[in-house]
């Protein structure tokens, strides 16, 4: 696909969204979800860096990031338990 087509598509989508508008509630919901996913990914990365000493490694994929981002510390503990005792 040509770069110009991609850029024009993105810009036109942004213009359409600005003209039509997206409900504030939907925008806030999507923004909070993305923020939680980013925090979950960073937390798993931190667990992998620190957990290298203890042989703890959690793969960074959409499922583990979602569990970590939305459930927090209990989600991380559950993922580590599953990784250490159920899967291995």
CSV table of N, CA and C in Angstrom, one decimal:
chain,number,residue,atom,x,y,z
A,1,UNK,N,0.8,-1.2,0.0
A,1,UNK,CA,0.0,0.0,0.0
A,1,UNK,C,0.9,1.2,0.0
A,2,UNK,N,0.5,2.2,-0.7
A,2,UNK,CA,1.3,3.4,-0.9
A,2,UNK,C,1.2,4.2,0.4
A,3,UNK,N,2.4,4.9,0.8
A,3,UNK,CA,2.4,5.6,2.0
A,3,UNK,C,1.4,6.8,2.0
A,4,UNK,N,1.3,7.4,0.8
A,4,UNK,CA,0.4,8.5,0.7
A,4,UNK,C,-1.1,8.1,1.0
A,5,UNK,N,-1.5,7.0,0.5
A,5,UNK,CA,-2.8,6.5,0.8
A,5,UNK,C,-3.0,6.3,2.3
A,6,UNK,N,-2.1,5.7,2.9
A,6,UNK,CA,-2.2,5.5,4.4
A,6,UNK,C,-2.3,6.8,5.1
A,7,UNK,N,-1.4,7.8,4.8
A,7,UNK,CA,-1.4,9.1,5.4
A,7,UNK,C,-2.7,9.8,5.2
A,8,UNK,N,-3.2,9.8,3.9
A,8,UNK,CA,-4.5,10.5,3.6
A,8,UNK,C,-5.6,9.8,4.3
A,9,UNK,N,-5.6,8.5,4.5
A,9,UNK,CA,-6.7,7.8,5.2
A,9,UNK,C,-6.7,8.2,6.6
A,10,UNK,N,-5.5,8.2,7.3
A,10,UNK,CA,-5.5,8.6,8.7
A,10,UNK,C,-5.9,10.0,8.9
A,11,UNK,N,-5.4,10.9,8.1
A,11,UNK,CA,-5.8,12.3,8.2
A,11,UNK,C,-7.3,12.5,8.0
A,12,UNK,N,-7.9,11.8,7.0
A,12,UNK,CA,-9.3,11.9,6.7
A,12,UNK,C,-10.1,11.3,7.9
A,13,UNK,N,-9.7,10.2,8.5
A,13,UNK,CA,-10.4,9.6,9.6
A,13,UNK,C,-10.4,10.6,10.8
A,14,UNK,N,-9.2,11.3,11.0
A,14,UNK,CA,-9.2,12.3,12.1
A,14,UNK,C,-10.1,13.4,11.8
A,15,UNK,N,-10.2,13.9,10.6
A,15,UNK,CA,-11.1,15.0,10.3
A,15,UNK,C,-12.5,14.6,10.4
A,16,UNK,N,-12.9,13.4,10.0
A,16,UNK,CA,-14.3,12.9,10.2
A,16,UNK,C,-14.6,12.8,11.7
A,17,UNK,N,-13.7,12.3,12.5
A,17,UNK,CA,-13.9,12.2,13.9
A,17,UNK,C,-14.1,13.6,14.5
A,18,UNK,N,-13.3,14.5,14.1
A,18,UNK,CA,-13.4,15.9,14.6
A,18,UNK,C,-14.7,16.5,14.2
A,19,UNK,N,-15.2,16.3,13.0
A,19,UNK,CA,-16.4,16.9,12.5
A,19,UNK,C,-17.6,16.3,13.1
A,20,UNK,N,-17.7,15.0,13.1
A,20,UNK,CA,-18.8,14.3,13.6
A,20,UNK,C,-18.8,14.2,15.2
A,21,UNK,N,-17.6,14.0,15.7
A,21,UNK,CA,-17.5,13.9,17.1
A,21,UNK,C,-17.8,12.5,17.7
A,22,UNK,N,-17.1,12.2,18.7
A,22,UNK,CA,-17.3,10.9,19.4
A,22,UNK,C,-17.8,11.2,20.8
A,23,UNK,N,-18.8,10.5,21.3
A,23,UNK,CA,-19.3,10.8,22.6
A,23,UNK,C,-18.1,10.8,23.6
A,24,UNK,N,-18.2,11.7,24.6
A,24,UNK,CA,-17.1,11.8,25.6
A,24,UNK,C,-17.0,10.6,26.4
A,25,UNK,N,-18.0,9.9,26.7
A,25,UNK,CA,-18.0,8.7,27.5
A,25,UNK,C,-17.2,7.6,26.8
A,26,UNK,N,-17.5,7.4,25.5
A,26,UNK,CA,-16.8,6.4,24.8
A,26,UNK,C,-15.3,6.7,24.7
A,27,UNK,N,-15.0,8.0,24.5
A,27,UNK,CA,-13.6,8.4,24.4
A,27,UNK,C,-12.9,8.1,25.7
A,28,UNK,N,-13.5,8.4,26.8
A,28,UNK,CA,-12.9,8.2,28.1
A,28,UNK,C,-12.8,6.7,28.4
A,29,UNK,N,-13.7,5.9,28.0
A,29,UNK,CA,-13.7,4.4,28.2
A,29,UNK,C,-12.5,3.8,27.4
A,30,UNK,N,-12.4,4.3,26.2
A,30,UNK,CA,-11.3,3.7,25.3
A,30,UNK,C,-9.9,4.2,25.9
A,31,UNK,N,-9.8,5.4,26.3
A,31,UNK,CA,-8.6,6.0,26.9
A,31,UNK,C,-8.2,5.3,28.1
A,32,UNK,N,-9.1,5.0,29.0
A,32,UNK,CA,-8.8,4.3,30.3
A,32,UNK,C,-8.4,2.9,30.0
A,33,UNK,N,-9.0,2.2,29.0
A,33,UNK,CA,-8.6,0.9,28.6
A,33,UNK,C,-7.2,0.8,28.1
A,34,UNK,N,-6.9,1.7,27.2
A,34,UNK,CA,-5.5,1.8,26.6
A,34,UNK,C,-4.5,2.1,27.7
A,35,UNK,N,-4.8,3.0,28.6
A,35,UNK,CA,-3.9,3.3,29.7
A,35,UNK,C,-3.7,2.1,30.6
A,36,UNK,N,-4.7,1.3,30.9
A,36,UNK,CA,-4.6,0.1,31.7
A,36,UNK,C,-3.7,-1.0,31.0
A,37,UNK,N,-3.9,-1.1,29.7
A,37,UNK,CA,-3.1,-2.0,28.9
A,37,UNK,C,-1.6,-1.7,28.9
A,38,UNK,N,-1.3,-0.4,28.8
A,38,UNK,CA,0.0,0.1,28.8
A,38,UNK,C,0.7,-0.1,30.2
A,39,UNK,N,-0.1,0.2,31.2
A,39,UNK,CA,0.4,-0.1,32.6
A,39,UNK,C,0.7,-1.5,32.8
A,40,UNK,N,-0.3,-2.4,32.3
A,40,UNK,CA,-0.1,-3.8,32.5
A,40,UNK,C,1.2,-4.3,31.8
A,41,UNK,N,1.4,-3.8,30.6
A,41,UNK,CA,2.6,-4.2,29.8
A,41,UNK,C,3.9,-3.8,30.5
A,42,UNK,N,3.9,-2.6,31.1
A,42,UNK,CA,5.1,-2.1,31.8
A,42,UNK,C,5.3,-2.9,33.1
A,43,UNK,N,4.2,-3.3,33.7
A,43,UNK,CA,4.3,-4.1,35.0
A,43,UNK,C,4.8,-5.5,34.7
A,44,UNK,N,4.4,-6.1,33.6
A,44,UNK,CA,4.9,-7.4,33.2
A,44,UNK,C,6.4,-7.3,32.9
A,45,UNK,N,6.8,-6.2,32.2
A,45,UNK,CA,8.2,-6.0,31.8
A,45,UNK,C,9.0,-5.9,33.1
A,46,UNK,N,8.5,-5.1,34.1
A,46,UNK,CA,9.2,-5.0,35.3
A,46,UNK,C,9.3,-6.3,36.1
A,47,UNK,N,8.2,-7.1,36.1
A,47,UNK,CA,8.3,-8.4,36.7
A,47,UNK,C,9.3,-9.3,36.0
A,48,UNK,N,9.4,-9.2,34.7
A,48,UNK,CA,10.4,-10.0,33.9
A,48,UNK,C,11.8,-9.6,34.2
A,49,UNK,N,12.1,-8.3,34.4
A,49,UNK,CA,13.4,-7.8,34.7
A,49,UNK,C,13.8,-8.3,36.1
A,50,UNK,N,12.9,-8.0,37.1
A,50,UNK,CA,13.2,-8.3,38.5
A,50,UNK,C,13.2,-9.9,38.7
A,51,UNK,N,12.2,-10.5,38.0
A,51,UNK,CA,12.0,-11.9,38.2
A,51,UNK,C,13.0,-12.8,37.6
A,52,UNK,N,14.0,-12.2,36.8
A,52,UNK,CA,15.0,-13.0,36.2
A,52,UNK,C,15.8,-13.8,37.2
A,53,UNK,N,16.0,-13.2,38.4
A,53,UNK,CA,16.8,-13.8,39.4
A,53,UNK,C,16.0,-15.1,40.0
A,54,UNK,N,14.7,-15.0,40.0
A,54,UNK,CA,13.9,-16.1,40.6
A,54,UNK,C,13.3,-17.0,39.5
A,55,UNK,N,13.8,-16.9,38.3
A,55,UNK,CA,13.3,-17.7,37.1
A,55,UNK,C,11.8,-17.5,36.9
A,56,UNK,N,11.4,-16.2,37.0
A,56,UNK,CA,10.0,-15.9,36.7
A,56,UNK,C,10.0,-15.1,35.4
A,57,UNK,N,9.3,-15.7,34.4
A,57,UNK,CA,9.1,-15.0,33.1
A,57,UNK,C,7.7,-15.1,32.7
A,58,UNK,N,7.1,-14.0,32.5
A,58,UNK,CA,5.7,-13.9,32.0
A,58,UNK,C,5.8,-13.4,30.5
A,59,UNK,N,5.2,-14.1,29.6
A,59,UNK,CA,5.2,-13.6,28.2
A,59,UNK,C,4.3,-12.3,28.1
A,60,UNK,N,4.8,-11.4,27.3
A,60,UNK,CA,4.0,-10.2,27.1
A,60,UNK,C,3.1,-10.3,25.8
A,61,UNK,N,1.9,-10.6,26.1
A,61,UNK,CA,0.9,-10.7,25.0
A,61,UNK,C,-0.4,-10.1,25.4
A,62,UNK,N,-1.4,-10.0,24.6
A,62,UNK,CA,-2.6,-9.3,24.9
A,62,UNK,C,-3.3,-9.9,26.1
A,63,UNK,N,-3.3,-11.2,26.2
A,63,UNK,CA,-4.0,-11.8,27.4
A,63,UNK,C,-3.4,-11.4,28.7
A,64,UNK,N,-2.1,-11.6,28.8
A,64,UNK,CA,-1.4,-11.3,30.0
A,64,UNK,C,-1.4,-9.9,30.4
A,65,UNK,N,-1.3,-9.0,29.3
A,65,UNK,CA,-1.3,-7.6,29.6
A,65,UNK,C,-2.7,-7.2,30.1
A,66,UNK,N,-3.8,-7.7,29.5
A,66,UNK,CA,-5.1,-7.4,29.9
A,66,UNK,C,-5.4,-7.9,31.3
A,67,UNK,N,-5.0,-9.1,31.6
A,67,UNK,CA,-5.2,-9.6,33.0
A,67,UNK,C,-4.4,-8.7,34.0
A,68,UNK,N,-3.2,-8.4,33.7
A,68,UNK,CA,-2.4,-7.5,34.6
A,68,UNK,C,-3.0,-6.1,34.7
A,69,UNK,N,-3.3,-5.5,33.6
A,69,UNK,CA,-3.9,-4.2,33.6
A,69,UNK,C,-5.2,-4.0,34.3
A,70,UNK,N,-6.1,-5.0,34.1
A,70,UNK,CA,-7.4,-4.8,34.7
A,70,UNK,C,-7.5,-5.4,36.1
A,71,UNK,N,-6.7,-6.5,36.4
A,71,UNK,CA,-6.8,-7.1,37.7
A,71,UNK,C,-5.8,-6.6,38.7
A,72,UNK,N,-4.7,-6.0,38.2
A,72,UNK,CA,-3.6,-5.5,39.0
A,72,UNK,C,-2.8,-6.6,39.6
A,73,UNK,N,-2.4,-6.4,40.9
A,73,UNK,CA,-1.5,-7.3,41.6
A,73,UNK,C,-2.1,-8.7,41.7
A,74,UNK,N,-3.4,-8.9,42.0
A,74,UNK,CA,-3.9,-10.3,42.1
A,74,UNK,C,-3.8,-11.0,40.7
A,75,UNK,N,-4.0,-10.2,39.6
A,75,UNK,CA,-3.8,-10.8,38.3
A,75,UNK,C,-2.4,-11.3,38.1
A,76,UNK,N,-1.4,-10.5,38.5
A,76,UNK,CA,0.0,-10.9,38.3
A,76,UNK,C,0.3,-12.1,39.1
A,77,UNK,N,-0.2,-12.2,40.4
A,77,UNK,CA,0.0,-13.4,41.2
A,77,UNK,C,-0.6,-14.6,40.6
A,78,UNK,N,-1.8,-14.4,40.0
A,78,UNK,CA,-2.5,-15.6,39.4
A,78,UNK,C,-1.7,-16.0,38.1
A,79,UNK,N,-1.2,-15.1,37.4
A,79,UNK,CA,-0.4,-15.5,36.2
A,79,UNK,C,0.9,-16.2,36.6
A,80,UNK,N,1.5,-15.7,37.6
A,80,UNK,CA,2.8,-16.3,38.1
A,80,UNK,C,2.5,-17.7,38.6
A,81,UNK,N,1.4,-17.9,39.3
A,81,UNK,CA,1.0,-19.2,39.9
A,81,UNK,C,0.7,-20.1,38.7
A,82,UNK,N,-0.1,-19.7,37.7
A,82,UNK,CA,-0.3,-20.5,36.5
A,82,UNK,C,0.9,-20.9,35.8
A,83,UNK,N,1.8,-19.9,35.7
A,83,UNK,CA,3.1,-20.2,35.0
A,83,UNK,C,4.0,-21.2,35.7
A,84,UNK,N,4.1,-21.1,37.0
A,84,UNK,CA,5.0,-21.9,37.8
A,84,UNK,C,4.4,-23.3,38.1
A,85,UNK,N,3.1,-23.4,38.4
A,85,UNK,CA,2.6,-24.6,38.9
A,85,UNK,C,1.6,-25.4,38.0
A,86,UNK,N,1.0,-24.7,37.1
A,86,UNK,CA,0.0,-25.4,36.3
A,86,UNK,C,0.6,-25.7,34.9
A,87,UNK,N,1.3,-24.7,34.3
A,87,UNK,CA,1.8,-24.9,33.0
A,87,UNK,C,3.1,-25.7,33.0
A,88,UNK,N,4.0,-25.4,33.9
A,88,UNK,CA,5.3,-26.1,34.0
A,88,UNK,C,5.2,-27.4,34.8
